[in-house]
Coordinates of C-alpha atoms in Angstrom, one line a residue:
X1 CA -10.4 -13.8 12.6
X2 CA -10.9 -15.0 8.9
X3 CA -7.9 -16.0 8.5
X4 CA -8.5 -18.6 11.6
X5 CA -11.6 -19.7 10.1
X6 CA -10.3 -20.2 6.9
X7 CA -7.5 -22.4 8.2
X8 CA -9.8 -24.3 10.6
X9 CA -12.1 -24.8 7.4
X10 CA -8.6 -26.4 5.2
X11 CA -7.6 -28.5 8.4
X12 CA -11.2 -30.2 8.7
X13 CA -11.8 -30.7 5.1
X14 CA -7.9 -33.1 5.4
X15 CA -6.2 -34.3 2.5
X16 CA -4.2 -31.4 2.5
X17 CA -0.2 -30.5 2.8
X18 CA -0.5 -27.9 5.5
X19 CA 2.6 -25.9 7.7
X20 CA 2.8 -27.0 11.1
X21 CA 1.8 -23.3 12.9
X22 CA 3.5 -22.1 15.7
X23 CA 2.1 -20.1 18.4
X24 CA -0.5 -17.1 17.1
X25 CA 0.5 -17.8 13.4
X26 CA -1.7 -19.1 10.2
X27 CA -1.0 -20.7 7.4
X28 CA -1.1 -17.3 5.8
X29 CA 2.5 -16.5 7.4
X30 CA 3.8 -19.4 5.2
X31 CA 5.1 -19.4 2.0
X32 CA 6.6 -22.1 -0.6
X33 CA 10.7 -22.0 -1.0
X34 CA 12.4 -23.3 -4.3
X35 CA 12.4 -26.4 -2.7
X36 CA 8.9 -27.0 -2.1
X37 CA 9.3 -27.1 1.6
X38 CA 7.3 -24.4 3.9
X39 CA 9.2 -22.0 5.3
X40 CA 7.9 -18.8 7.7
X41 CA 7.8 -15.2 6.4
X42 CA 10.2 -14.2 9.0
X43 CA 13.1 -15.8 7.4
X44 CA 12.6 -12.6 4.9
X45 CA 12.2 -10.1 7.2
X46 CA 15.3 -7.7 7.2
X47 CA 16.1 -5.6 10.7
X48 CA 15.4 -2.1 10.5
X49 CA 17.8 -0.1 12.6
X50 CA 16.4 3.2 14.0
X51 CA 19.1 5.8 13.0
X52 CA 21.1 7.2 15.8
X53 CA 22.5 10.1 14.4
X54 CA 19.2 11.2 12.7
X55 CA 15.2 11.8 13.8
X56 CA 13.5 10.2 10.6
X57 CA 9.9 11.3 9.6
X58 CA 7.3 9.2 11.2
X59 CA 5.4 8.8 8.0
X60 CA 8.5 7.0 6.4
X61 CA 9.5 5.0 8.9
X62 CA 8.9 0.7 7.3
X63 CA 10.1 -1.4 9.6
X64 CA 10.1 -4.6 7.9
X65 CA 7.3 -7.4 9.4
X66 CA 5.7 -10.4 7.7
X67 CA 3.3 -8.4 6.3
X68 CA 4.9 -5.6 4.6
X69 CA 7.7 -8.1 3.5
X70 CA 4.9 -10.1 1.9
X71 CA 3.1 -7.0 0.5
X72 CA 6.7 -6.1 -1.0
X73 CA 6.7 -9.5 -2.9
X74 CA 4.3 -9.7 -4.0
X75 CA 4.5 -5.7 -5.8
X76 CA 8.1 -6.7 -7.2
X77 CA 7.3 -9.7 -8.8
X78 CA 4.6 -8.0 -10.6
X79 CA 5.6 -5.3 -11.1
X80 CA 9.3 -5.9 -12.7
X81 CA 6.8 -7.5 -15.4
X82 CA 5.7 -3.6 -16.1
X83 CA 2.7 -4.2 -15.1
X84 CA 0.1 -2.3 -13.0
X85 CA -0.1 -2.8 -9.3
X86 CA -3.0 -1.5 -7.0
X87 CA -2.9 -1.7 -2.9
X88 CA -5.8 -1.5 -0.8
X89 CA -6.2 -1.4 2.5
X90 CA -7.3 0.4 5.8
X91 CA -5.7 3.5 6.7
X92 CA -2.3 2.2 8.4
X93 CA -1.8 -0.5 6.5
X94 CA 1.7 0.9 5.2
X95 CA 0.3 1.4 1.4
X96 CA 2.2 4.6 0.5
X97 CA 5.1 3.6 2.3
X98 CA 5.5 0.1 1.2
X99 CA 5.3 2.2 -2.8
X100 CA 7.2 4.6 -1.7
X101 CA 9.9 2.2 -0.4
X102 CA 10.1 0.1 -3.1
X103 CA 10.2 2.9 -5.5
X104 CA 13.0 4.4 -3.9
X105 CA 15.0 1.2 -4.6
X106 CA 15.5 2.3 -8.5
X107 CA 18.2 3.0 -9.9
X108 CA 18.0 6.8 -10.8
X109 CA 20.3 6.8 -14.0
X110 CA 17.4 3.7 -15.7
X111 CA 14.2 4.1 -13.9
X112 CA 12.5 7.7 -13.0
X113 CA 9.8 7.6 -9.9
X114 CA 7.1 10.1 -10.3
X115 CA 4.3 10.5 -7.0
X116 CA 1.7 12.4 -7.3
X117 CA -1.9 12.5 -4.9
X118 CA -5.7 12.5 -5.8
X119 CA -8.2 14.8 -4.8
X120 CA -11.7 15.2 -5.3
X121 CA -10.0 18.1 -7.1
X122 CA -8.6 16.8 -9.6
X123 CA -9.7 16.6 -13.2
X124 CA -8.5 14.7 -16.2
X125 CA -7.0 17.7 -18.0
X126 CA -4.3 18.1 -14.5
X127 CA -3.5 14.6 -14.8
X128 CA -2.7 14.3 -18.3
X129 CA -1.0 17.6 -18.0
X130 CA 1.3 16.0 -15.2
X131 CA 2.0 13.0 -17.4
X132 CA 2.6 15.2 -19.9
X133 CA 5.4 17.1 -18.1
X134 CA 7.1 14.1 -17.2
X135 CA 8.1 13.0 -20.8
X136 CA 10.0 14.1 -24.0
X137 CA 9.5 13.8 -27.3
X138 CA 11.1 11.0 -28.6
X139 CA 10.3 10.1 -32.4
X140 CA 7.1 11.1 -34.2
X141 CA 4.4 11.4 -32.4
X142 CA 6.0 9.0 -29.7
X143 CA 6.9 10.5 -25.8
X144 CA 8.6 8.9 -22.7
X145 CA 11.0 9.6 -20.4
X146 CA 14.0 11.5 -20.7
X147 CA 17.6 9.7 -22.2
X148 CA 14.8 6.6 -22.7
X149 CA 14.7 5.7 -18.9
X150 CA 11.8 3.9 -17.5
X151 CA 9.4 5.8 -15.7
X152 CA 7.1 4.6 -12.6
X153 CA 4.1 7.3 -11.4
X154 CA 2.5 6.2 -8.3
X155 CA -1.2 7.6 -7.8
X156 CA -2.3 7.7 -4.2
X157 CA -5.5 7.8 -3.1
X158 CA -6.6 7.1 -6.8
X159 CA -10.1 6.1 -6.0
X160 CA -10.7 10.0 -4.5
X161 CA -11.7 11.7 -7.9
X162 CA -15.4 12.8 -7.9
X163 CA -18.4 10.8 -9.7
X164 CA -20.5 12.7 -12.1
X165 CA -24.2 12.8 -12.3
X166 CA -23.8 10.2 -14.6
X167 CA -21.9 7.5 -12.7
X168 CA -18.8 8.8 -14.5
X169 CA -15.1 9.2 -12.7
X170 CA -13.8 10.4 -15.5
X171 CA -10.3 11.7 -13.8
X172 CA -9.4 8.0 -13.7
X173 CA -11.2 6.6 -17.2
X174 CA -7.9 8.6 -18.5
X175 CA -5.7 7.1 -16.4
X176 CA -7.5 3.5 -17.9
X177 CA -6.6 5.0 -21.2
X178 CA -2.8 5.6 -20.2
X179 CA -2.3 1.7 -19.3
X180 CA -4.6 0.5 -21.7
X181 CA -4.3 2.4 -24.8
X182 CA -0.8 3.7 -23.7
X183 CA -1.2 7.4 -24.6
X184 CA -4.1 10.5 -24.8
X185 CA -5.4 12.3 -27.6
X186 CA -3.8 16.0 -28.2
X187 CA -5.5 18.7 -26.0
X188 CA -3.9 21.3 -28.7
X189 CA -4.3 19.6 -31.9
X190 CA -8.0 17.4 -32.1
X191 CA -7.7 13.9 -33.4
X192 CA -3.8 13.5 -32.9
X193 CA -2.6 11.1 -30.3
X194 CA 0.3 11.1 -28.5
X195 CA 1.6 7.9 -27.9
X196 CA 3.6 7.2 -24.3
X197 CA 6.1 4.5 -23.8
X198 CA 7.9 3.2 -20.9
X199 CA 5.6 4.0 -18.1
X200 CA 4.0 2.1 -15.8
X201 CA 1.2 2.8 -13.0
X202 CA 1.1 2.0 -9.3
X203 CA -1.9 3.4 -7.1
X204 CA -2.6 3.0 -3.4
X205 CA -6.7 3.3 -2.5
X206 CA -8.9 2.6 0.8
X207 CA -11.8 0.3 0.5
X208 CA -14.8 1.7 -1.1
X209 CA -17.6 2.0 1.0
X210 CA -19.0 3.8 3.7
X211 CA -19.1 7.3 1.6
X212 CA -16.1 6.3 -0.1
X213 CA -15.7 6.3 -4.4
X214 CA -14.7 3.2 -5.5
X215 CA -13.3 3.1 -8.8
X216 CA -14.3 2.2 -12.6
X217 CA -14.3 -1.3 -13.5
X218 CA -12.5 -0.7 -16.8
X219 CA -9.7 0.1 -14.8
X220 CA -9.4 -2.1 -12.0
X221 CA -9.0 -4.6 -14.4
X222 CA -5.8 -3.0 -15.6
X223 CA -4.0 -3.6 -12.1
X224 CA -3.1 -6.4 -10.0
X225 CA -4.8 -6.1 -7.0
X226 CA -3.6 -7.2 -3.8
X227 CA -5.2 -6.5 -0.3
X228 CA -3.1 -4.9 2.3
X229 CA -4.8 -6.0 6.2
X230 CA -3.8 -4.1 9.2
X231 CA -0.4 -5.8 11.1
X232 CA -1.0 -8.6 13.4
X233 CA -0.3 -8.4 17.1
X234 CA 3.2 -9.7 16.2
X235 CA 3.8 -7.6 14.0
X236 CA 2.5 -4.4 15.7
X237 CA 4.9 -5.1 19.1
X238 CA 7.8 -5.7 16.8
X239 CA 6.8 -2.0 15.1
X240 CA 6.7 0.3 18.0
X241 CA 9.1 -1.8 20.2
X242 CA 11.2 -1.1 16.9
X243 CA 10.8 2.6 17.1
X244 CA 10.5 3.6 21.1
X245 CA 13.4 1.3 21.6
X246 CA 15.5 2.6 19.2
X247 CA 14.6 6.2 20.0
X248 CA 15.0 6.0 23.6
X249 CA 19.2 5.2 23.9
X250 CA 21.7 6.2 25.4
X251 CA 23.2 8.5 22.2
X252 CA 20.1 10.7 22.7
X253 CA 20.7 10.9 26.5
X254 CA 18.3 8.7 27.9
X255 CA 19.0 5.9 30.7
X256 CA 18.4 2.4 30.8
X257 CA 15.3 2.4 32.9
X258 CA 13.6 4.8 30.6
X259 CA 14.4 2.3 27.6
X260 CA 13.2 -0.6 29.6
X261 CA 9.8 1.1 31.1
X262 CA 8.6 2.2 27.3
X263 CA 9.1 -1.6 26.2
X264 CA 6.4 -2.5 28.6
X265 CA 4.7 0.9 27.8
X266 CA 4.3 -0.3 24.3
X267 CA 3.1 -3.7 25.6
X268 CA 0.6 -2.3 27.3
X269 CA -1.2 0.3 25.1
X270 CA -1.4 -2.4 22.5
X271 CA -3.6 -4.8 25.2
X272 CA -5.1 -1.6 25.8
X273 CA -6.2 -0.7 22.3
X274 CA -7.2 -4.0 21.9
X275 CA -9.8 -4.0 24.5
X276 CA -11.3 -0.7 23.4
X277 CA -11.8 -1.6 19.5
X278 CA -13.6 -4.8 21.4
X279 CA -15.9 -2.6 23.7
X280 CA -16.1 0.6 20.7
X281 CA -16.9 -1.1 17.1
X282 CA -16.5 1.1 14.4
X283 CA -20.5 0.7 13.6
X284 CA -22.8 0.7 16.6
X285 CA -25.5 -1.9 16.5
X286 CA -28.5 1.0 17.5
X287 CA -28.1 4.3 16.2
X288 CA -29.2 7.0 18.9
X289 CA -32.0 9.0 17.2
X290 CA -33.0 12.5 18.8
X291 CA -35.3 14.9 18.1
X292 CA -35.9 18.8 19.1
X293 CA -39.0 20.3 18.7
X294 CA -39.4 23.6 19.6

């Protein structure tokens, strides 16, 4: 709905060299080609097969859209340049996977990929220890990864560390001093410091808010920070019509009719979840208070 008003805002104000929108698109499905003409996202978007021989995990399952093929754009070009790349975003936004997708794309023989998860649980001294692990000792007082690869650690769910009584997240003010300062100070030997080279951080978080930590300011400005929204209607028929259809074939002993009825099935539940996050907002308006005395 922003994104409407933000394009009905840029239309009335004139002057301006807009794309012509088709049908249920914005001007935020557009991008610039090397040739200064507009062209739609979809001419990016690659066709995801379902596999017919295999049952793939659900929670790895990308099935390219405008979105996530934007998302993915934007995270190469910055982050070929080495530097730090934060998503945010709503739970089923396709964060981790969009990471984890990209990062599987390296070539294993140049560039390592390292994953690892935040907890309230975890503590500086685990993460360092981790890093730690994932290095050797190269000259001096100098570590990075082994045979001088490149190394990429992804951090989900970064902003889940716990705030001290002082305001502190201090599990992540080391990770600021890993991209900033590009090494930590000796556990074993105080006042050496270790230097680390070649490695660059990715992290994944959910807005802040509602009970949820963000993160220190020190290091958000470390990353580039780009905002992952949920799929648009488009994008969410051509997701599970991706998946039920490719599911339900003929190799896995299903008919026709069954493939055609769960196209419409899928049509369906997403008019029906529609109507139900219209009726059912996520904050109610009056909050019911009741009391027991006894």
């Amino acid at each position: 709905e922003d994104r409407v008003k933000f394009q009905t805002f840029l239309e009335e104000k004139g002057g301006l060299s807009l794309p012509k929108c088709e049908s249920n698109t914005t001007i935020f499905e557009y991008y610039v080609t090397d040739d200064g003409e507009w062209a739609h996202w979809d001419s990016k978007v690659v066709e995801y097969v379902y596999p017919q021989d295999s049952n793939p995990r659900y929670d790895s399952i990308l099935v390219p859209n405008v979105d996530n093929t934007c998302t993915e754009f934007l995270l190469n070009n910055i982050a070929k340049q080495n530097k730090g790349v934060l998503l945010i975003g709503e739970s089923g936004t396709a964060k981790t996977v969009i990471i984890k997708a990209y990062c599987g794309k390296y070539d294993p023989d140049e560039h390592l990929y390292k994953a690892m998860n935040f907890s309230s649980a975890t503590t500086p001294g685990l993460f360092q220890g981790a890093i730690e692990s994932y290095v050797d000792k190269r000259m001096g007082s100098t570590y990075g990864p082994p045979a001088g690869k490149k190394m990429t650690v992804f951090i989900d769910d970064v902003n889940m560390p716990v705030i001290n009584e002082w305001g502190d997240q201090i599990t992540n003010e080391i990770v600021r001093q890993l991209m900033e300062n590009k090494g930590f100070y000796n556990l074993e030997k105080p006042g050496d410091y270790t230097s680390i080279a070649d490695v660059q951080v990715v992290a994944a978080m959910i807005h802040p808010g509602g009970g949820r930590n963000d993160i220190p300011e020190r290091l958000k400005r470390q990353f580039c920070i780009f905002n992952c929204t949920l799929p648009s209607d488009n994008s969410m028929d051509l997701i599970f019509n991706t998946i039920a259809c490719g599911y339900f074939t003929k190799k896995r002993n299903f008919t026709p009719e069954v493939g055609d009825i769960t196209q419409k099935t899928c049509a369906h539940h997403q008019a029906l979840v529609a109507e139900r996050q219209e009726k059912t907002p996520p904050n109610p308006s009056q909050v019911p208070l009741h009391l027991q005395l006894e």
